[in-house]
Amino acid sequence: MTTPQDNPKSGNVYISDPESGAEMARLIDQDRLVTNGMGGLFPERSNDFSGIHRVLDGACGPGGWALEIAFKYPEIEVVGFDVSQAMIDYANAQARVQGLENASFKVMNLLKPLEFPDNSFDLSNVRFVNFLPATTWPQFVRELARITHPGGFIRLTESEWWYYSTSPALETLNSLVIKSIQVQGGFSQTGRFTGILPLLGNLLPQVGCVNIKLVSHVIDFSYGTEAYEGFRRDASVVFKLFQPFIVRMQVASQSELDDLYNQMILEMLREHFHGLMMPLTAIGEKA
Amino acid sequence: MQEATTWRELLGSIIQDPQERRRLANELGINPVTLTRWVNNESSPRSQSIQRLLNALPQHRKALLDQLLDEFGGLIAETEGSLTEDLLNKIPSEFYIRVLRTLATIPQVLRFSSLCDLILQQALEQLDPNRVGIAVTVVRCMPPSTNMKIRSLRESVGRGTPPWESNLDQQAILLGAESLAGNVVSLGRLVANQDLLEEQSLSPGYHGQWEESAAAAPIMLEGRIAGCLLVSSSQPNYFQQSRQTLIESYADLIALAFETIEFYDTRQIELGLVPFQDVQKLYLSGFRQRLSETMIQATKNQRPLTIFEAEQIVWQQFEAELLGLPQAKESKQEMPREHVKRSHP
């Protein structure tokens, strides 16, 4: 996940400091974990990129998904954008050291008109931006539709993050982040869920997409699974880096967070720890 | 077989083997038909593909490069030159800025893990742009145990490209004097072993799973040492001079992840021999359980530990048991003696 803003008007859409290398390292790891867990780069189409020549990755963070496509499919041109200059500098440096001439990255804000001509891409992908204010979604999905070629795909992926686990502390910390996002105007009605999942598929027909599909994925990060160590590490970083945001939103005090954090570390170490991440993808074709 | 006079002929002979043809196409990220088109002179590779081709065929690299130069001249020289100069030798300046910025802002509890993570991810991409398979691991000195001597090292944060797993943290073991890492920490300089399968080699190190060659550089500050950066490759002879230079640069950068007190006087290094990986795995299978118990007990005693502090304590217990150190006697588990054999003379 790349994260919500203190002030929706500022254009800064990160919960934690987007210029922070810790957040960047976390996002790179998370990107790999989630892509693997979901079954590849484009699992809704059995990872088949035939007929796709230009791909966009919006709010791409350090560019993991986009770079992976560029590496595996040298004939595809991949463009990524993110609001963070640091993320974009990093992604461009990665493309350079890997000799990926078919990947490029630009600083751009998903909440503003996108600087691409109409019908530019065959696949426009955005994932894990459920922190964005609810009011901004229709506008940016409309922009994605504008820049996607007729017959091309728009792909949106979201999740409830760490919601499904046997760790009470992890569940509580996750809910505190969601409550903080609610304070800022997220989709959530109650502060229990991010609220975006039921609406995800509904956004696409509104911008002229057809053949809408909803595809759910399950990533098991229970103790002993392949994903366990990565998710355990991710949780230990996420819920440390996000603490200042939760405190600022006055959803919990620092001492409450410190206790929950230590409890979460312990609970995730136990052999009977179980956890699932369940991303949902909505994909549609532009008519 | 008649010697090939062009790179296309040479490639043609290589891809006569269907398995090799598939492997090459896979590594270059192209359709196998494209390889045939190159061989038949129906099309030519882009500079990116040329570089990947050279890296995918290290045993033919020199011959291929000479013949490619004949056909493409400047393009190849430019590709090779720029790769050698900018991509192979140097860490991008953007990345130094990112690491220093992170160091300035990161919560103390995340300093080691997040900085290592950030740096290892970058090292992985730069040392293995074609993903032939490497593992990069930060190996740190165990704190001094008896007589203020450092008796072993432990693998800490690790990242890999296939065939290794992407996260190697759970594979961590202790390393001793018998290992390449141990040799590097004892000497305080980079050491490479270009062929770990060569039993007569004078270079230290032993063949781990998938590991054909390896290099390690010390992590140092003011002449003191905290451990080393260990890089393993699935290819023999992977560590050319440019890559060795890069590994040293990354080791220098990793030094920023350590606290000053974690750098030790080199005279304190007196590594012992640790049991082979299989034996260690038997001990370490209970690691998480013991870690959890240590943290719970510390909390009960009103002296809560961070996970990093608890890990250090549990590793010290394992070290004592594996090296047969005096303080281990009470808690030492029974282990059949025949299992305790060395992996390398």
XYZ file of C-alpha atoms in Angstrom:
632
model
C 0.000 0.000 0.000
C 1.054 3.547 -0.647
C -0.728 5.673 1.719
C -3.070 8.581 2.713
C -2.477 12.265 2.974
C -2.567 14.640 5.874
C -4.120 17.214 3.669
C -5.932 16.042 0.546
C -5.250 19.369 -1.139
C -1.514 19.089 -0.782
C -1.094 16.370 -3.371
C 0.998 14.330 -0.952
C -0.767 10.982 -0.787
C 1.473 9.029 1.553
C 0.755 7.996 5.137
C 4.450 7.836 5.851
C 7.188 9.982 4.366
C 7.362 8.989 0.686
C 10.937 10.228 0.535
C 11.891 7.717 3.207
C 14.085 4.868 2.051
C 12.494 2.616 4.660
C 9.109 3.087 3.018
C 10.664 2.536 -0.392
C 12.387 -0.680 0.659
C 9.148 -1.866 2.194
C 7.179 -1.133 -0.955
C 9.675 -3.005 -3.115
C 9.403 -6.059 -0.878
C 5.637 -5.754 -0.648
C 5.297 -5.428 -4.392
C 7.204 -8.651 -4.951
C 5.323 -10.511 -2.228
C 1.926 -9.451 -3.505
C 2.681 -10.031 -7.193
C 3.959 -13.533 -6.425
C 1.071 -14.200 -4.081
C -1.480 -13.113 -6.682
C -0.001 -15.483 -9.245
C 1.989 -13.133 -11.451
C 1.847 -9.812 -13.214
C -1.483 -10.238 -14.964
C -3.115 -13.351 -13.475
C -6.626 -12.361 -14.561
C -5.479 -13.082 -18.112
C -3.228 -16.036 -17.238
C -0.266 -13.627 -17.478
C -0.879 -13.323 -21.201
C 0.367 -9.986 -22.554
C -0.353 -10.723 -26.214
C -1.745 -7.697 -28.026
C -0.437 -5.361 -25.325
C 2.216 -2.925 -26.481
C 2.111 -0.058 -23.969
C 1.467 -0.457 -20.262
C 0.860 2.212 -17.618
C 1.417 1.715 -13.894
C -0.194 4.547 -11.933
C 0.978 5.387 -8.396
C 3.786 2.934 -9.112
C 5.927 3.640 -6.034
C 9.457 2.344 -6.694
C 8.240 0.672 -9.872
C 8.434 -3.040 -9.058
C 5.456 -4.231 -11.112
C 6.371 -2.054 -14.092
C 10.062 -3.053 -14.025
C 9.125 -6.707 -13.895
C 7.004 -6.381 -17.030
C 9.768 -4.434 -18.781
C 12.254 -7.183 -17.934
C 10.062 -10.087 -18.996
C 8.637 -8.458 -22.109
C 11.312 -6.344 -23.854
C 8.911 -5.642 -26.705
C 6.427 -3.905 -24.374
C 6.925 -0.254 -23.460
C 6.152 0.396 -19.807
C 5.522 3.792 -18.227
C 5.109 4.358 -14.503
C 4.255 7.461 -12.538
C 4.110 8.430 -8.900
C 3.718 11.642 -6.946
C 7.038 11.063 -5.149
C 10.174 12.356 -6.853
C 12.258 9.958 -4.735
C 10.302 6.930 -5.897
C 10.607 8.013 -9.511
C 14.346 8.707 -9.262
C 14.782 5.267 -7.789
C 12.640 3.546 -10.422
C 14.517 5.278 -13.245
C 17.855 4.338 -11.688
C 16.676 0.725 -11.477
C 15.657 0.734 -15.138
C 19.095 2.102 -16.023
C 21.167 -0.391 -14.029
C 19.109 -3.254 -15.417
C 19.462 -1.957 -18.969
C 15.685 -1.739 -19.375
C 15.349 0.699 -22.247
C 11.632 -0.040 -22.471
C 10.780 1.320 -19.000
C 10.452 4.957 -17.976
C 9.036 6.750 -14.962
C 7.629 10.226 -14.421
C 6.522 12.342 -11.506
C 2.783 12.810 -11.798
C -0.165 13.070 -9.447
C -2.981 10.564 -9.828
C -5.373 13.182 -8.464
C -4.668 15.651 -11.259
C -5.188 15.466 -15.040
C -2.649 12.947 -16.340
C -0.064 14.211 -18.787
C -0.692 11.571 -21.454
C -2.603 11.903 -24.722
C -5.927 10.094 -25.190
C -5.760 6.368 -26.059
C -2.066 5.983 -25.072
C -2.040 2.598 -23.317
C -3.281 -0.951 -23.829
C -3.246 -1.687 -20.102
C -3.631 0.869 -17.315
C -2.927 -0.548 -13.881
C -3.410 1.019 -10.443
C -3.216 -0.873 -7.195
C -3.295 -0.290 -3.457
C -4.431 3.309 -3.326
C -7.393 2.692 -0.994
C -6.158 5.497 1.213
C -7.247 8.066 -1.364
C -10.267 10.179 -0.446
C -13.501 8.654 -1.775
C -14.318 11.782 -3.724
C -11.176 11.477 -5.856
C -11.823 8.016 -7.283
C -14.355 8.754 -10.037
C -12.118 11.477 -11.448
C -8.913 9.441 -11.627
C -10.672 6.358 -12.995
C -12.127 8.645 -15.706
C -8.599 9.812 -16.486
C -7.422 6.204 -16.749
C -10.237 5.547 -19.214
C -9.289 8.584 -21.279
C -5.677 7.498 -21.719
C -6.502 3.815 -22.322
C -6.843 2.657 -25.909
C -10.288 1.319 -26.969
C -10.133 -2.435 -26.450
C -7.451 -1.947 -23.804
C -7.752 -2.887 -20.149
C -8.156 -0.922 -16.935
C -7.069 -2.915 -13.901
C -7.720 -1.855 -10.296
C -6.531 -3.926 -7.313
C -7.259 -3.272 -3.635
C -7.381 -5.132 -0.342
C -8.229 -4.791 3.318
C -4.537 -5.162 4.082
C -3.855 -7.059 7.329
C -7.454 -7.599 8.327
C -7.634 -11.382 8.295
C -5.331 -12.858 10.920
C -5.309 -14.586 14.276
C -3.323 -11.768 15.852
C -5.641 -9.416 17.791
C -2.926 -6.761 17.916
C -2.376 -6.892 14.147
C -6.117 -6.629 13.541
C -6.357 -3.683 15.921
C -3.419 -1.854 14.352
C -4.916 -2.394 10.904
C -8.219 -0.962 12.088
C -6.464 2.072 13.572
C -4.954 2.846 10.177
C -8.400 2.488 8.559
C -9.967 4.744 11.195
C -7.260 7.319 10.521
C -8.027 7.151 6.820
C -11.729 7.528 7.587
C -10.934 10.733 9.446
C -9.461 11.984 6.193
C -12.486 11.126 4.092
C -11.942 7.561 2.876
C -14.712 5.241 1.710
C -15.160 3.636 5.113
C -18.532 4.194 6.776
C -17.631 2.731 10.147
C -13.852 2.710 10.347
C -13.876 -1.109 10.293
C -13.080 -1.635 6.599
C -11.560 0.597 3.956
C -14.895 0.386 2.146
C -13.518 0.368 -1.390
C -13.894 -3.327 -2.256
C -17.693 -3.386 -2.824
C -17.391 -0.353 -5.098
C -14.329 -1.372 -7.102
C -16.142 -3.115 -9.951
C -18.792 -0.420 -10.076
C -16.292 2.284 -10.987
C -15.434 0.763 -14.350
C -18.804 0.722 -16.175
C -19.208 4.352 -15.146
C -16.271 5.256 -17.391
C -17.409 3.163 -20.350
C -15.751 -0.188 -19.631
C -17.332 -3.474 -20.631
C -16.666 -7.139 -19.828
C -15.991 -6.249 -16.212
C -14.547 -9.068 -14.143
C -13.941 -9.243 -10.409
C -11.157 -11.624 -9.471
C -10.185 -12.337 -5.871
C -6.802 -13.615 -4.798
C -5.720 -15.239 -1.565
C -2.230 -14.877 -0.141
C -1.564 -17.074 2.862
C 1.093 -15.606 5.134
C 0.533 -17.940 8.064
C 3.506 -19.147 10.090
C 5.563 -21.592 8.024
C 4.353 -20.437 4.592
C 6.676 -19.053 1.944
C 5.150 -15.586 2.354
C 5.326 -15.579 6.158
C 8.731 -14.004 6.732
C 8.161 -11.242 4.177
C 4.769 -10.304 5.589
C 6.010 -10.481 9.159
C 8.805 -8.115 8.246
C 6.432 -5.860 6.329
C 4.105 -5.609 9.341
C 7.012 -4.742 11.625
C 7.952 -1.848 9.320
C 4.451 -0.665 8.334
C 3.112 -0.376 11.834
C 6.204 1.478 13.004
C 6.298 3.919 10.077
C 2.548 4.628 10.212
C 2.469 5.428 13.923
C 3.044 9.186 13.555
C 0.103 9.363 11.133
C -2.252 7.538 13.516
C -1.187 9.767 16.402
C -1.642 12.901 14.281
C -5.161 11.816 13.381
C -5.769 11.423 17.141
C -7.005 7.865 16.675
C -4.608 6.393 19.252
C -1.868 7.570 21.584
C 1.798 6.747 21.143
C 1.872 4.572 24.265
C -1.139 2.578 23.040
C 0.602 2.045 19.729
C 3.856 1.008 21.377
C 2.048 -1.665 23.408
C 0.084 -2.926 20.398
C 3.206 -2.999 18.244
C 5.137 -5.122 20.742
C 2.150 -7.418 21.148
C 1.826 -7.793 17.376
C 5.509 -8.765 17.048
C 4.997 -11.496 19.616
C 1.727 -12.771 18.188
C 3.147 -13.046 14.685
C 6.086 -15.107 15.969
C 3.833 -17.833 17.320
C 3.634 -21.119 15.493
C -0.146 -20.976 15.441
C -0.228 -17.568 13.762
C -2.446 -17.532 10.673
C -2.992 -14.685 8.252
C -4.535 -14.098 4.858
C -4.308 -11.167 2.508
C -7.133 -11.132 -0.016
C -6.617 -8.650 -2.834
C -9.511 -8.044 -5.200
C -8.938 -7.051 -8.818
C -11.540 -5.348 -10.978
C -10.685 -5.424 -14.657
C -12.611 -4.096 -17.622
C -12.126 -3.370 -21.322
C -12.561 0.124 -22.623
C -15.378 0.045 -25.165
C 33.150 -28.963 -35.413
C 34.379 -26.168 -37.657
C 35.074 -22.966 -35.729
C 32.397 -20.308 -36.164
C 33.562 -17.152 -37.926
C 30.573 -14.977 -37.048
C 28.558 -14.592 -33.902
C 25.495 -15.737 -35.846
C 27.206 -19.036 -36.714
C 28.328 -19.488 -33.150
C 24.838 -18.799 -31.838
C 23.446 -21.191 -34.444
C 25.610 -24.004 -33.145
C 24.640 -23.233 -29.559
C 20.888 -23.274 -30.177
C 21.004 -26.578 -32.006
C 20.417 -27.916 -28.530
C 16.664 -27.283 -28.034
C 17.043 -27.045 -24.275
C 19.751 -24.405 -24.598
C 17.613 -22.554 -27.150
C 14.738 -22.415 -24.686
C 17.021 -21.347 -21.840
C 18.561 -18.549 -23.879
C 15.189 -17.297 -25.112
C 13.958 -17.322 -21.559
C 16.955 -15.457 -20.189
C 16.788 -12.852 -22.956
C 13.033 -12.483 -22.575
C 12.408 -13.150 -26.268
C 10.637 -15.670 -28.417
C 12.882 -18.619 -29.471
C 12.020 -17.748 -33.080
C 13.856 -14.458 -32.623
C 17.060 -16.382 -31.937
C 16.610 -18.262 -35.192
C 16.037 -14.989 -37.038
C 19.315 -13.637 -35.672
C 21.122 -16.792 -36.747
C 19.615 -16.541 -40.246
C 20.532 -12.852 -40.456
C 16.881 -11.904 -40.800
C 17.079 -9.513 -37.863
C 19.602 -8.147 -35.373
C 19.452 -7.785 -31.601
C 19.065 -4.468 -29.810
C 21.905 -3.333 -27.558
C 19.972 -4.493 -24.491
C 19.616 -7.973 -25.959
C 23.285 -8.063 -26.945
C 24.276 -7.433 -23.359
C 21.921 -10.120 -22.124
C 23.225 -12.559 -24.704
C 26.788 -11.995 -23.535
C 25.799 -12.484 -19.933
C 23.751 -15.577 -20.685
C 26.722 -17.278 -22.342
C 29.712 -16.539 -20.091
C 31.700 -19.465 -21.540
C 31.415 -17.956 -25.053
C 31.597 -14.341 -23.972
C 35.006 -13.518 -25.423
C 34.410 -15.174 -28.780
C 30.944 -13.683 -29.066
C 32.133 -10.226 -28.121
C 34.949 -10.264 -30.709
C 32.582 -11.355 -33.451
C 29.825 -8.965 -32.396
C 32.392 -6.167 -32.514
C 33.168 -7.134 -36.113
C 29.537 -6.682 -37.074
C 28.315 -3.908 -34.807
C 31.524 -2.076 -33.936
C 30.703 1.143 -32.143
C 27.373 0.002 -30.825
C 28.941 -2.848 -28.884
C 31.860 -0.765 -27.730
C 29.387 1.796 -26.460
C 27.230 -0.809 -24.772
C 30.145 -2.561 -23.124
C 31.851 0.686 -22.248
C 28.840 2.275 -20.669
C 27.952 -0.873 -18.787
C 31.456 -1.288 -17.473
C 31.906 2.335 -16.605
C 28.543 3.350 -15.246
C 26.513 0.278 -14.490
C 28.967 -2.306 -13.299
C 31.451 -0.245 -11.327
C 29.387 2.419 -9.709
C 26.412 2.660 -7.426
C 24.079 5.339 -8.866
C 24.355 8.666 -7.061
C 20.556 8.730 -6.585
C 20.957 5.690 -4.465
C 23.573 7.192 -2.137
C 21.221 10.133 -1.621
C 18.375 7.742 -0.798
C 20.422 5.793 1.746
C 21.691 8.928 3.482
C 18.195 10.406 3.558
C 16.891 7.189 5.097
C 19.638 7.167 7.696
C 18.682 10.702 8.687
C 14.994 9.958 9.208
C 14.513 6.297 10.080
C 13.256 5.192 13.528
C 16.162 3.652 15.417
C 14.456 0.269 15.764
C 14.270 -0.084 11.959
C 17.750 1.197 11.199
C 19.538 -2.074 10.576
C 16.769 -4.029 8.877
C 15.426 -1.276 6.634
C 18.813 0.058 5.554
C 20.048 -3.465 4.803
C 16.850 -4.191 2.922
C 17.147 -1.053 0.829
C 20.810 -1.629 0.024
C 20.488 -5.360 -0.699
C 17.615 -4.801 -3.101
C 19.722 -2.325 -5.021
C 22.771 -4.625 -4.940
C 20.689 -7.488 -6.247
C 19.421 -5.509 -9.231
C 22.828 -4.138 -10.084
C 24.902 -7.267 -9.565
C 22.415 -9.477 -11.379
C 20.588 -7.386 -13.978
C 19.951 -10.453 -16.129
C 18.794 -12.577 -13.207
C 21.104 -15.488 -13.729
C 20.816 -16.102 -9.993
C 22.641 -14.552 -7.054
C 22.208 -14.348 -3.304
C 23.362 -11.334 -1.293
C 23.679 -11.665 2.470
C 24.807 -9.414 5.276
C 26.984 -11.484 7.585
C 27.622 -9.956 10.992
C 30.024 -10.748 13.795
C 28.453 -12.439 16.779
C 29.182 -10.360 19.875
C 32.305 -11.472 21.739
C 31.613 -14.423 24.002
C 34.583 -15.683 25.942
C 37.793 -13.739 26.462
C 36.289 -10.922 24.419
C 36.887 -12.949 21.273
C 34.528 -13.237 18.330
C 34.051 -16.929 17.683
C 31.564 -16.957 14.813
C 29.568 -14.920 12.319
C 25.896 -15.104 11.569
C 23.998 -14.583 8.372
C 21.542 -11.803 8.968
C 19.513 -10.146 6.213
C 19.601 -11.916 2.822
C 17.970 -11.431 -0.564
C 18.178 -13.524 -3.725
C 17.112 -14.004 -7.306
C 16.009 -17.468 -8.533
C 17.016 -20.222 -7.959
C 17.400 -18.668 -4.503
C 14.306 -17.461 -2.698
C 13.779 -13.720 -2.668
C 13.952 -13.549 1.132
C 16.754 -15.559 2.727
C 16.334 -14.397 6.315
C 14.888 -17.721 7.412
C 17.832 -19.627 5.917
C 20.329 -17.894 8.189
C 23.047 -19.987 9.825
C 26.276 -19.390 11.696
C 29.555 -19.274 9.775
C 33.024 -19.947 11.091
C 36.655 -20.018 10.079
C 35.939 -22.660 7.425
C 33.800 -20.300 5.378
C 34.598 -17.679 2.778
C 32.926 -15.077 4.986
C 35.066 -16.163 7.925
C 38.161 -15.826 5.800
C 37.203 -12.321 4.718
C 36.487 -11.148 8.250
C 39.773 -12.609 9.467
C 41.765 -10.987 6.655
C 39.845 -7.711 6.482
C 39.796 -7.643 2.678
C 37.717 -8.886 -0.241
C 38.147 -12.535 -1.226
C 36.562 -14.279 -4.219
C 36.280 -17.946 -5.044
C 35.466 -18.247 -8.736
C 34.798 -21.976 -8.701
C 33.448 -23.508 -5.540
C 33.192 -26.926 -7.202
C 36.960 -27.070 -7.701
C 38.129 -29.169 -4.794
C 41.796 -28.411 -5.333
C 41.180 -24.687 -5.106
C 43.261 -22.777 -2.598
C 40.466 -20.246 -2.197
C 38.329 -20.654 0.900
C 34.642 -21.474 0.900
C 32.468 -24.453 0.149
C 29.784 -25.291 -2.312
C 26.329 -24.422 -1.008
C 23.105 -25.247 -2.809
C 23.144 -23.617 -6.299
C 26.389 -21.858 -5.440
C 29.117 -21.993 -8.121
C 31.164 -18.929 -7.212
C 31.193 -16.431 -4.361
C 32.817 -13.232 -3.191
C 32.693 -11.317 0.066
C 33.896 -7.900 1.172
C 34.427 -6.744 4.760
C 32.091 -4.226 6.410
C 34.405 -1.817 8.164
C 34.562 1.501 9.993
C 37.780 3.189 11.108
C 39.693 -0.041 10.616
C 37.288 -2.010 12.791
C 35.072 -4.749 11.430
C 31.368 -5.615 11.802
C 31.100 -8.507 9.361
C 31.014 -8.865 5.603
C 28.788 -8.684 2.557
C 28.621 -12.143 0.997
C 27.529 -12.601 -2.622
C 26.954 -16.053 -4.126
C 26.333 -16.777 -7.796
C 24.821 -19.729 -9.622
C 27.463 -19.165 -12.348
C 31.179 -19.964 -12.155
C 33.618 -17.076 -12.658
C 30.900 -14.532 -12.010
C 33.001 -12.135 -9.982
C 35.014 -10.163 -12.492
C 36.950 -7.163 -11.236
C 34.106 -4.734 -11.914
C 31.707 -6.787 -9.814
C 34.267 -7.114 -7.016
C 34.609 -3.341 -6.952
C 30.869 -2.983 -6.764
C 30.625 -5.470 -3.895
C 33.218 -3.473 -1.960
C 31.193 -0.305 -2.532
C 28.030 -1.957 -1.273
C 29.880 -3.303 1.774
C 31.037 0.249 2.542
C 27.451 1.438 2.258
C 26.103 -1.364 4.470
C 28.437 -0.112 7.221
C 25.933 2.721 7.725
C 23.347 0.207 8.941
C 25.473 -0.799 11.934
C 25.906 0.951 15.267
C 29.456 2.076 16.056
C 29.714 -0.412 18.927
C 29.116 -3.293 16.502
C 32.506 -2.750 14.852
C 35.241 -4.778 16.533
C 38.994 -4.591 16.706
C 40.358 -7.097 14.212
C 42.497 -8.597 16.978
C 39.271 -9.838 18.588
C 38.496 -12.088 15.621
C 39.241 -15.696 16.562
C 36.701 -17.731 14.651
C 36.076 -21.346 15.462
C 34.785 -24.074 13.171
C 31.015 -24.409 13.166
C 29.076 -27.551 12.205
C 27.769 -28.073 8.719
C 24.522 -26.482 7.631
C 22.453 -29.675 8.017
C 23.451 -29.981 11.648
C 22.734 -26.332 12.327
C 19.301 -26.654 10.764
C 18.404 -29.296 13.332
C 19.231 -26.872 16.118
C 17.722 -23.842 14.432
C 14.364 -25.467 13.739
C 13.329 -24.304 17.208
C 14.561 -20.759 16.659
C 11.174 -18.992 16.399
C 9.801 -20.843 19.379
C 12.783 -19.917 21.494
C 12.635 -16.328 20.272
C 8.999 -16.054 21.241
C 9.654 -17.582 24.665
C 12.576 -15.221 25.269
C 10.426 -12.186 24.507
C 7.519 -13.393 26.640
C 9.809 -14.159 29.555
C 11.481 -10.759 29.296
C 8.076 -9.067 29.313
C 7.042 -11.075 32.381
C 10.251 -9.937 34.055
C 9.305 -6.309 33.358
C 12.288 -5.978 31.021
C 10.752 -6.186 27.544
C 13.088 -6.778 24.629
C 12.839 -5.637 21.029
C 12.785 -8.444 18.519
C 16.341 -7.558 17.504
C 17.598 -7.807 21.080
C 15.777 -11.098 21.559
C 17.189 -12.496 18.307
C 20.685 -11.619 19.422
C 20.218 -13.468 22.725
C 18.848 -16.585 21.007
C 21.642 -16.581 18.437
C 24.187 -16.373 21.257
C 22.565 -19.410 22.876
C 22.821 -21.329 19.607
C 26.393 -20.209 19.099
C 27.348 -21.463 22.525
C 25.681 -24.809 21.864
C 27.172 -25.253 18.396
C 30.686 -24.262 19.354
C 30.571 -26.116 22.660
C 31.383 -22.976 24.544
C 31.486 -23.210 28.359
C 28.258 -21.279 28.967
C 26.382 -23.724 26.768
C 26.885 -26.729 29.000
C 23.658 -26.425 30.914
C 21.367 -25.928 27.954
C 23.215 -27.949 25.336
C 20.977 -30.291 23.393
C 22.027 -33.824 22.635
C 23.245 -34.207 19.075
C 24.698 -37.384 17.543
C 28.438 -36.838 17.169
C 28.580 -38.304 13.675
C 26.407 -35.430 12.474
C 28.987 -32.886 13.503
C 31.239 -32.964 10.491
C 32.894 -30.195 8.604
C 31.685 -29.063 5.260
C 35.154 -28.145 4.104
C 38.636 -28.957 5.283
